[in-house]
Short mmCIF file of C-alpha atoms in Angstrom, two decimals:
data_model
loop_
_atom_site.label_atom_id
_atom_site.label_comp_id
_atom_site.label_asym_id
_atom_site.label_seq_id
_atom_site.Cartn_x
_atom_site.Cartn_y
_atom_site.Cartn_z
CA UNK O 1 0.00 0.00 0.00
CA UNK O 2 2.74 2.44 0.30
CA UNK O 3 3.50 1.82 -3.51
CA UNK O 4 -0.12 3.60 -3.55
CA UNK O 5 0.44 7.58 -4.04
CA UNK O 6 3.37 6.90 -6.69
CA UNK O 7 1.15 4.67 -8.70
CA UNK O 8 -1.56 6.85 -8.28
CA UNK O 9 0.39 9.90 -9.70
CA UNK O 10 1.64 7.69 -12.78
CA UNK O 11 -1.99 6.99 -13.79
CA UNK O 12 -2.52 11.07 -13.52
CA UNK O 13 0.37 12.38 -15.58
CA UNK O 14 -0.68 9.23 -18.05
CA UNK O 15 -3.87 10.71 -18.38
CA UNK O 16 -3.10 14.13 -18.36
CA UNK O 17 -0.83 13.64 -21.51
CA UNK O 18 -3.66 11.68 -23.25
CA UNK O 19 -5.74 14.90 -22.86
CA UNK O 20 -3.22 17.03 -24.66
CA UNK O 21 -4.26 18.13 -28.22
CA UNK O 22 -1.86 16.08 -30.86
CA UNK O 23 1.05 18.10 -31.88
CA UNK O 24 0.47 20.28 -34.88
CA UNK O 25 2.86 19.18 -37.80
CA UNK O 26 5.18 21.21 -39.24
CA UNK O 27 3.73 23.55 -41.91
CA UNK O 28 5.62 21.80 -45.11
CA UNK O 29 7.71 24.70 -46.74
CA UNK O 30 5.77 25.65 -50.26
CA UNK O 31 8.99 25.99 -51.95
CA UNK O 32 10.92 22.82 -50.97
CA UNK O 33 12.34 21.15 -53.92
CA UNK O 34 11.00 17.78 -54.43
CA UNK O 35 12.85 15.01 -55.66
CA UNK O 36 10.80 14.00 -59.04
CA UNK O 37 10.74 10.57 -61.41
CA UNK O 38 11.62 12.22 -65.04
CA UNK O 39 10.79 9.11 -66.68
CA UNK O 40 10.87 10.04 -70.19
CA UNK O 41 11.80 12.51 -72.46
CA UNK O 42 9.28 14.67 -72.88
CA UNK O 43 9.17 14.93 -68.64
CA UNK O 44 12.39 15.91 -68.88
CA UNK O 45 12.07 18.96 -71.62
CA UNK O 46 9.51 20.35 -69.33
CA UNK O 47 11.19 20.44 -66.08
CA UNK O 48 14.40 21.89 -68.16
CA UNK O 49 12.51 24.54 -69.34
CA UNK O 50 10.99 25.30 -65.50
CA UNK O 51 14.71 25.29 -64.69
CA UNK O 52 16.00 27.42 -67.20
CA UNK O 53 13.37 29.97 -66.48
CA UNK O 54 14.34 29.86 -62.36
CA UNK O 55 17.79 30.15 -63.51
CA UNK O 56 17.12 33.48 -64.84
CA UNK O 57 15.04 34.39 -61.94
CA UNK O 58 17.35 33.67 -59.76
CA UNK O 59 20.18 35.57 -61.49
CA UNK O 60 17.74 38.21 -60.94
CA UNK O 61 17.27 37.86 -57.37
CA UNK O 62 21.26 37.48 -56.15
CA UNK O 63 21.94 40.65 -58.22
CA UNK O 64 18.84 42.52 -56.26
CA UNK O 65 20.04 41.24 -52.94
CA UNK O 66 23.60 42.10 -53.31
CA UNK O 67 22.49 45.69 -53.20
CA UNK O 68 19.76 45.44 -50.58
CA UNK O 69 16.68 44.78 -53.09
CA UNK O 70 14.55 41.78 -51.10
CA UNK O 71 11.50 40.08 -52.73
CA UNK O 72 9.11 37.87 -51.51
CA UNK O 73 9.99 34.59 -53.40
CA UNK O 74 6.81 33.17 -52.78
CA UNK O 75 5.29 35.89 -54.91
CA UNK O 76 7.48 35.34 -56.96
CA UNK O 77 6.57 31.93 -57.76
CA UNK O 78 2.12 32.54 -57.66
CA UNK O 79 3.02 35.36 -59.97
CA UNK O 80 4.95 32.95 -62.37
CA UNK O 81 2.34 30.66 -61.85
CA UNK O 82 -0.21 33.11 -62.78
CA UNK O 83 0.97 34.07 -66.06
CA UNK O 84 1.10 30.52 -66.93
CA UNK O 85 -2.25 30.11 -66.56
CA UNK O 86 -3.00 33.61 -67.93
CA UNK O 87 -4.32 34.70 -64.76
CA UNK O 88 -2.13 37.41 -63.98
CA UNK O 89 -3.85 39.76 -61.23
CA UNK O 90 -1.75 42.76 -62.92
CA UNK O 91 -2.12 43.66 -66.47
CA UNK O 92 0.42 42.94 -68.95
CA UNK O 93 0.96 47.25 -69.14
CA UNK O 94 1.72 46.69 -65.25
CA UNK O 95 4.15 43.98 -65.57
CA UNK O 96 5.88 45.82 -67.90
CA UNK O 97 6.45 48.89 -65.89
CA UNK O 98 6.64 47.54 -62.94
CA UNK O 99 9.77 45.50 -64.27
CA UNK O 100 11.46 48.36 -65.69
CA UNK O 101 11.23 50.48 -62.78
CA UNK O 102 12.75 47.35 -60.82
CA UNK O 103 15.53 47.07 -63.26
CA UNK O 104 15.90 50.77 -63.34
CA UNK O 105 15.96 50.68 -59.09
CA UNK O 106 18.66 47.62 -59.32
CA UNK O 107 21.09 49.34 -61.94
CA UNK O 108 20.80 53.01 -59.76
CA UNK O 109 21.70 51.04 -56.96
CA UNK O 110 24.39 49.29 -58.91
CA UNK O 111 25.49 52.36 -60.07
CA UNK O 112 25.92 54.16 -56.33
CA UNK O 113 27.56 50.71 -54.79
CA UNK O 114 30.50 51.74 -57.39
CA UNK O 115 30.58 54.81 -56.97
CA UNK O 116 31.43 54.63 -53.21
CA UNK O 117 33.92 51.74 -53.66
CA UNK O 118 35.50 53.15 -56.36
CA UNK O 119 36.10 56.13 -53.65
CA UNK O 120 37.13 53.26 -51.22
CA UNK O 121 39.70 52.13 -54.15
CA UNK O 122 41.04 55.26 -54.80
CA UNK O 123 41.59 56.22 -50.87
CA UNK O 124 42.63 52.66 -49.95
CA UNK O 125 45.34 53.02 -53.47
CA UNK O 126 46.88 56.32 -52.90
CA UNK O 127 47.06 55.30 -48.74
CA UNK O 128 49.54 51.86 -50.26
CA UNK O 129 51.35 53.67 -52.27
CA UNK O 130 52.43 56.47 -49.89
CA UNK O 131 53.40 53.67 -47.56
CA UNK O 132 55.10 51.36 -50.17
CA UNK O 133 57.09 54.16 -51.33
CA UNK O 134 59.19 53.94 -48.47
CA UNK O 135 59.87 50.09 -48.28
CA UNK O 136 62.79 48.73 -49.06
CA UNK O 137 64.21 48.08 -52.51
CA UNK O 138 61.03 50.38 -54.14
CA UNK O 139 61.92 52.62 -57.06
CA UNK O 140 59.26 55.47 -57.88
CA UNK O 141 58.99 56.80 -61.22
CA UNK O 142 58.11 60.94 -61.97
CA UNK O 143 54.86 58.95 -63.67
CA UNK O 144 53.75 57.69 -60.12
CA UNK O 145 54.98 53.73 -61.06
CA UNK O 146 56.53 51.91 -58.34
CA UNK O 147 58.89 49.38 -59.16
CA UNK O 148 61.04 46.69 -57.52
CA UNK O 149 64.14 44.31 -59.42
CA UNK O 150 63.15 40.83 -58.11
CA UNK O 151 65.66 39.31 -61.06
CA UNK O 152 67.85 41.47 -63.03
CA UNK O 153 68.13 40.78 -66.65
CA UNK O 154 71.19 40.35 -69.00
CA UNK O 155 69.63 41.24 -72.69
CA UNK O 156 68.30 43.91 -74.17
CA UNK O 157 65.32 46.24 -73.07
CA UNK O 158 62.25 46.91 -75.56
CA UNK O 159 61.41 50.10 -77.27
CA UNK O 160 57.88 51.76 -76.97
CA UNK O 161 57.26 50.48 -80.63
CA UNK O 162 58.35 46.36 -79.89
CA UNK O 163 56.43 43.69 -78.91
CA UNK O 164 57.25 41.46 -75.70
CA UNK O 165 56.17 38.24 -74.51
CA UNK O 166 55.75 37.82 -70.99
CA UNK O 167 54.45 35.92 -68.05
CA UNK O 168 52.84 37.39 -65.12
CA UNK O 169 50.36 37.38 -62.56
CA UNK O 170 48.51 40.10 -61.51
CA UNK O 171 46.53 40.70 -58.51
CA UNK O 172 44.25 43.66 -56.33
CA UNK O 173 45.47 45.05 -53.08
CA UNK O 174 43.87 42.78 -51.32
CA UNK O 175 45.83 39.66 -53.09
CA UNK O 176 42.87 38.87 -55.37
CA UNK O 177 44.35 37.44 -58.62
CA UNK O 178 42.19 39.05 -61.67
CA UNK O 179 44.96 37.71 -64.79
CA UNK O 180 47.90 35.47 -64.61
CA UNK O 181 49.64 33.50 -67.53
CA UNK O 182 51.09 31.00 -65.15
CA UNK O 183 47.47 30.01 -64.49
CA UNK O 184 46.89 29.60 -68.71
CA UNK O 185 50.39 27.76 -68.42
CA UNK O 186 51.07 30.42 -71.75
CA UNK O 187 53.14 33.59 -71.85
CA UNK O 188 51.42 36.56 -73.48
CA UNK O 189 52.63 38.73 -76.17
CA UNK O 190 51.51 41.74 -77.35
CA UNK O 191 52.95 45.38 -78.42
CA UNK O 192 53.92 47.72 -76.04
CA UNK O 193 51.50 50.48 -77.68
CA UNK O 194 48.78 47.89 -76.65
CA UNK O 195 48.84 47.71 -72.78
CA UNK O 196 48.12 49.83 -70.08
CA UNK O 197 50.38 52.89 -69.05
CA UNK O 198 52.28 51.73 -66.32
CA UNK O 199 52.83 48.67 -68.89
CA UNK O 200 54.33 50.50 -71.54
CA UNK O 201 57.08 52.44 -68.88
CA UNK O 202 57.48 49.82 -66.71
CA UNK O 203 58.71 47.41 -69.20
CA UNK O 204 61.23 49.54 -70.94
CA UNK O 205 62.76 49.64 -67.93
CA UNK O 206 63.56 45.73 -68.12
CA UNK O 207 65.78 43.63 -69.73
CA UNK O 208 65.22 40.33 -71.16
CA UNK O 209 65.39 37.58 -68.35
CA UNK O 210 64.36 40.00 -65.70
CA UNK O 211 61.03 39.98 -63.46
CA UNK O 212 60.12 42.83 -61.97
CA UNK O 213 57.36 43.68 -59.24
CA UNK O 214 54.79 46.91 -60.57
CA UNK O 215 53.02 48.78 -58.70
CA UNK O 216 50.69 50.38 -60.96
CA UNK O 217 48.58 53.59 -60.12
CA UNK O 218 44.95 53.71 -60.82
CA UNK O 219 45.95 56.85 -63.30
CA UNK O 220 48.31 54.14 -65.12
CA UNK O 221 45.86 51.67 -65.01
CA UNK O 222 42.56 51.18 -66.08
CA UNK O 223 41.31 54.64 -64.15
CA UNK O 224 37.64 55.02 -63.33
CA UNK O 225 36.43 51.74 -65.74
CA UNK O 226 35.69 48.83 -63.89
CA UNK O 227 36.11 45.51 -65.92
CA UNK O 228 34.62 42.26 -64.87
CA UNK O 229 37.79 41.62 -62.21
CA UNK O 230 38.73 45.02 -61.50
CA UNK O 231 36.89 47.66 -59.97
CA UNK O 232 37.51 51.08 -60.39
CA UNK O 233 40.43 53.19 -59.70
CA UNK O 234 42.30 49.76 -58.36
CA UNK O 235 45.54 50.39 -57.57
CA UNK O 236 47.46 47.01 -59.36
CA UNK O 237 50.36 45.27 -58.86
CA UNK O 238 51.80 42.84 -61.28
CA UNK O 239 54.80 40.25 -61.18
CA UNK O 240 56.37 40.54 -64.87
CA UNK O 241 59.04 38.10 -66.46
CA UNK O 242 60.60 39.47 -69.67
CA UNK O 243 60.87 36.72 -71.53
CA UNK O 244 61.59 38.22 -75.25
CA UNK O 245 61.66 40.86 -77.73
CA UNK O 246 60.09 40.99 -81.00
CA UNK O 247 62.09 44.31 -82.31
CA UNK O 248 59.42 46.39 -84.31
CA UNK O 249 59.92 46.39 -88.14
#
């Protein structure tokens, strides 16, 4: 009998849970991928062509969240929906413009996110350069290039009218690597009338066999144009090996 209150209090709490309402399940997420059976062809065009047209949305989307622009991708998807069934809530005038004006908000956005790191760049350039200036071994041009001798050369130098072949690597401040021949496992050649500024000096001041360390200005450089590796006004530095020249005719 003294077994009595614990056994007591185990029927209670057993009871007590059997009143509880069931858990609820987990709402299931309406844009979960599921895994599908493409058993033929034809079910495999169509989910290619779903998939192409997500790819493109979601191009869309990274570029729009990169600079702060966030849409509801659930939207997203009824409104794709929609027009597939031709039951768009908008008209087709409304899509239209309300499209542009998103493209239009994404590129002005674009357009200011460069602006301020090209400022960044150009503070973050000219603040190196003061400093590398005074490191050892660092030769400044009256042009603004910096230059250091890693290997000293034995041949000839090239005129501004030659062509050179080289290999290099070039890189941001930051060590990003935007070009490098070593990584094509192919030395490039090209005239000296073809390059950037601080390309045409800096290799007349070489000799074949040498490889020299350049410290380009954003004025010697590519300036204000951003390409697809290098923002603008990036201060560059480059590791060049002379390897020949191709004397001009």
């Amino acid at each position: 009998m003294k077994n009595l209150p614990v056994i007591t209090l185990m029927i209670f709490a057993i009871a007590f849970s059997a009143c509880q309402p069931p858990a609820k399940p987990k709402p299931k997420d309406p844009l979960e991928v599921q895994l599908l059976a493409l058993n033929s062809y034809t079910e495999k065009q169509a989910y290619a062509l779903g998939a192409s047209i997500g790819d493109i949305v979601a191009d869309k989307t990274n570029k729009q969240q990169k600079v702060g622009i966030e849409l509801d991708t659930l939207l997203i998807v009824k409104g794709f929906i929609a027009g597939l069934q031709e039951k768009s809530q908008l008209s087709a005038a409304d899509v239209q413009t309300l499209n542009r004006e998103l493209d239009k908000q994404l590129k002005d956005k674009q357009n200011q996110l460069k602006i301020e790191q090209t400022k960044v760049n150009k503070e973050a350039g000219l603040a190196f350069l003061e400093s590398n200036s005074h490191s050892e071994g660092i030769i400044q041009t009256e042009s603004g290039l910096q230059y250091q001798v890693l290997r000293q050369g034995n041949g000839q130098s090239p005129k501004v009218s030659d062509t050179v072949t080289v290999n290099y690597l070039g890189t941001l401040l930051d060590g990003t690597v935007f070009d490098s021949s070593y990584a094509r496992n192919k030395p490039a050649t090209f005239p000296l009338t073809r390059v950037i500024k601080g390309w045409t000096e800096g290799l007349q001041l070489m000799q074949t066999g040498a490889k020299y360390k350049f410290f380009i200005p954003p004025e010697l450089a590519y300036g204000a144009r951003t390409t697809s590796k290098v923002p603008g006004y990036s201060t560059l530095i480059f590791e060049v090996e002379l390897l020949e020249i191709i004397a001009a005719e």
